[in-house]
Amino acid sequence: MDLEQTQPVRSRGTHVWRCPCGHDVLIELDKKGQCDRCGRSVPPQTTAGPQSLSTTVTSLARMQQVTDNRGPDDLVGRRLGHFEIIEPIGSGGMGRIYRALDTSLQRYVAVKVLRHLSGEKDSDARQRLMREAVAQARVNHPNIVTIYHVGVDGEIPFLAMELVDGYDVAELIRQGQIPYETLCGFAIRIVHALDTARHQGIVHSDIKPRNLLVLTNGEVKLSDFGMARLGEVGSEQHLGGTPNYLAPELLEGQPPTIKSDMYALGVTLYEMTFGKLPVALSGVTPVEWARDLENTQIEFPVRWPDHLPEQWREILVRLLARDPEQRFQSWLELGRRLQRILPGDREAAPRLSRATAWGADVAMIAIVSLVPLPLLPDTLSRLALPSALALFTLEEVWWRQSPGRELVRVRAVNQYGLRPSRRKVLARTVLRLLPLWAISLAIIAMDLIPYAFAVLMTGGILWLVVDAGWMIARGNGESLHDSIVRTRAIVGSAREKRYRDRKPDSRHPLGTDAADAGAPGEYRRFH
């Protein structure tokens, strides 16, 4: 995923890599190093990919800014099981997060200490919490922060998890406008992660930008999974989650479900899209929050931004619906809907392929118009070409593809890389075949309007020259009619596109074609 437009500037700081011999090695990002104790070589790939995330740590990448500054931390330097606490690196909804050393495997991890339960006598509450943590640890997905260990040291329950090298989506939002490709790609990854968790019976209940972590390689991971739902929903003091992201039904005392998670995801995606919350809650009680949600209408821009397809608005509207029944019925349904508006391949079709497709379409129209000529009277023979051209146009508008383009494996897409609307296809087809329309009108009007034949024929030829010349002059192969209608021709047949959208790839346990999107089977590859 290309994050050049949004990724924060990062200097080349010093990283600490824990050698298997137990020695810390100072290395620079993407540069090789060597352990001073055992001589083991540290390849540059160690800090370049996701495989390094549990073995390296950088002072430039914090999971979250530390907000608890109430004095010295009594856990620093202690051991919880075989994890040695080194320093605090953030605060989560259920406790504080530390960088720690896994002394058994000699790697750095993140340890989340559930501090507010450390002195409780309620063993049932602690056991329920640990059961939920174990359930989360069993969810294996590339877009969920991995839990390595769940344990209790004395009266302190804790989780040891993957130490993520990156920054949260809240930081991404602060950087400015996020490209649509990034928005949709992140949404598909998170939706599939949540669908995987659903099969384990887990509801997240605290989806928000700060719990979405962007790795330095552009991937995204969902953190704090399943923690907020552990309290007893229905009472104000135990209502789990973050107020601005709570669904209306949760404020009424209903238990969390995937529908409430969809609302939280909708708030998060709205914030990523427009840089602000759809509804900024005030007050300190659920009653006041519910009043704000009831009295505030979620607003969308009057003029929809050009870099976003209209279908993105439809998805946000459904996710943010106050009635849970108006949201999507399942994560799979939402994932398929997102998949259909995910920008596709961007490889421009070669000029020769486009010219061949145009020639094939013109030849087909000519053949269809010439075949019935011997059977038609002279008065109707002039309508043969316009009729064949009209039928061809209707066919292309209906299927959004012409036979000539299908023959040479070329298809037209809109400015988002998606299948264009039929209105756009109609305009594009008329402009693309404008010389034939000019000839048709010239044949019909040649006896009715003086000089009509010469004017229309000249106009048609001139358009053909200008349209072709524009495509030759443009480095990206864009024709004039594409520039006018805001479409482009790319490599790939419409039949293959429909197949990829509907058929899962079973060649890999997670779906090879979907592996780059972090989404198995049902989800198309994200480019």
JSON list of N, CA and C in Angstrom, two decimals, residues 33 39 130 161 233 266 272 343 369 469:
[
{"chain": "A", "resi": 33, "resn": "GLY", "atom": "N", "xyz": [23.66, -5.11, 10.94]},
{"chain": "A", "resi": 33, "resn": "GLY", "atom": "CA", "xyz": [24.48, -4.93, 12.12]},
{"chain": "A", "resi": 33, "resn": "GLY", "atom": "C", "xyz": [25.07, -6.26, 12.55]},
{"chain": "A", "resi": 39, "resn": "GLY", "atom": "N", "xyz": [28.66, -12.38, 17.74]},
{"chain": "A", "resi": 39, "resn": "GLY", "atom": "CA", "xyz": [29.07, -12.21, 16.35]},
{"chain": "A", "resi": 39, "resn": "GLY", "atom": "C", "xyz": [27.98, -12.49, 15.34]},
{"chain": "A", "resi": 130, "resn": "MET", "atom": "N", "xyz": [-9.95, -13.18, 32.22]},
{"chain": "A", "resi": 130, "resn": "MET", "atom": "CA", "xyz": [-8.93, -14.07, 31.68]},
{"chain": "A", "resi": 130, "resn": "MET", "atom": "C", "xyz": [-9.50, -14.96, 30.59]},
{"chain": "A", "resi": 161, "resn": "MET", "atom": "N", "xyz": [1.87, -9.32, 24.43]},
{"chain": "A", "resi": 161, "resn": "MET", "atom": "CA", "xyz": [1.42, -9.29, 23.03]},
{"chain": "A", "resi": 161, "resn": "MET", "atom": "C", "xyz": [2.50, -8.74, 22.13]},
{"chain": "A", "resi": 233, "resn": "VAL", "atom": "N", "xyz": [-22.42, -4.46, 30.99]},
{"chain": "A", "resi": 233, "resn": "VAL", "atom": "CA", "xyz": [-23.10, -3.43, 30.24]},
{"chain": "A", "resi": 233, "resn": "VAL", "atom": "C", "xyz": [-24.48, -3.21, 30.83]},
{"chain": "A", "resi": 266, "resn": "GLY", "atom": "N", "xyz": [-18.06, 2.78, 11.65]},
{"chain": "A", "resi": 266, "resn": "GLY", "atom": "CA", "xyz": [-18.56, 3.88, 10.84]},
{"chain": "A", "resi": 266, "resn": "GLY", "atom": "C", "xyz": [-18.06, 5.23, 11.33]},
{"chain": "A", "resi": 272, "resn": "MET", "atom": "N", "xyz": [-11.78, 9.24, 9.55]},
{"chain": "A", "resi": 272, "resn": "MET", "atom": "CA", "xyz": [-10.66, 9.10, 8.62]},
{"chain": "A", "resi": 272, "resn": "MET", "atom": "C", "xyz": [-10.95, 9.81, 7.30]},
{"chain": "A", "resi": 343, "resn": "PRO", "atom": "N", "xyz": [-10.67, 0.21, -5.29]},
{"chain": "A", "resi": 343, "resn": "PRO", "atom": "CA", "xyz": [-9.98, 0.53, -6.54]},
{"chain": "A", "resi": 343, "resn": "PRO", "atom": "C", "xyz": [-9.22, -0.66, -7.08]},
{"chain": "A", "resi": 369, "resn": "SER", "atom": "N", "xyz": [-24.87, -3.51, -39.83]},
{"chain": "A", "resi": 369, "resn": "SER", "atom": "CA", "xyz": [-25.65, -2.57, -40.63]},
{"chain": "A", "resi": 369, "resn": "SER", "atom": "C", "xyz": [-25.74, -2.98, -42.10]},
{"chain": "A", "resi": 469, "resn": "GLY", "atom": "N", "xyz": [-5.07, 11.81, -31.60]},
{"chain": "A", "resi": 469, "resn": "GLY", "atom": "CA", "xyz": [-3.87, 12.60, -31.32]},
{"chain": "A", "resi": 469, "resn": "GLY", "atom": "C", "xyz": [-3.68, 12.89, -29.85]}
]
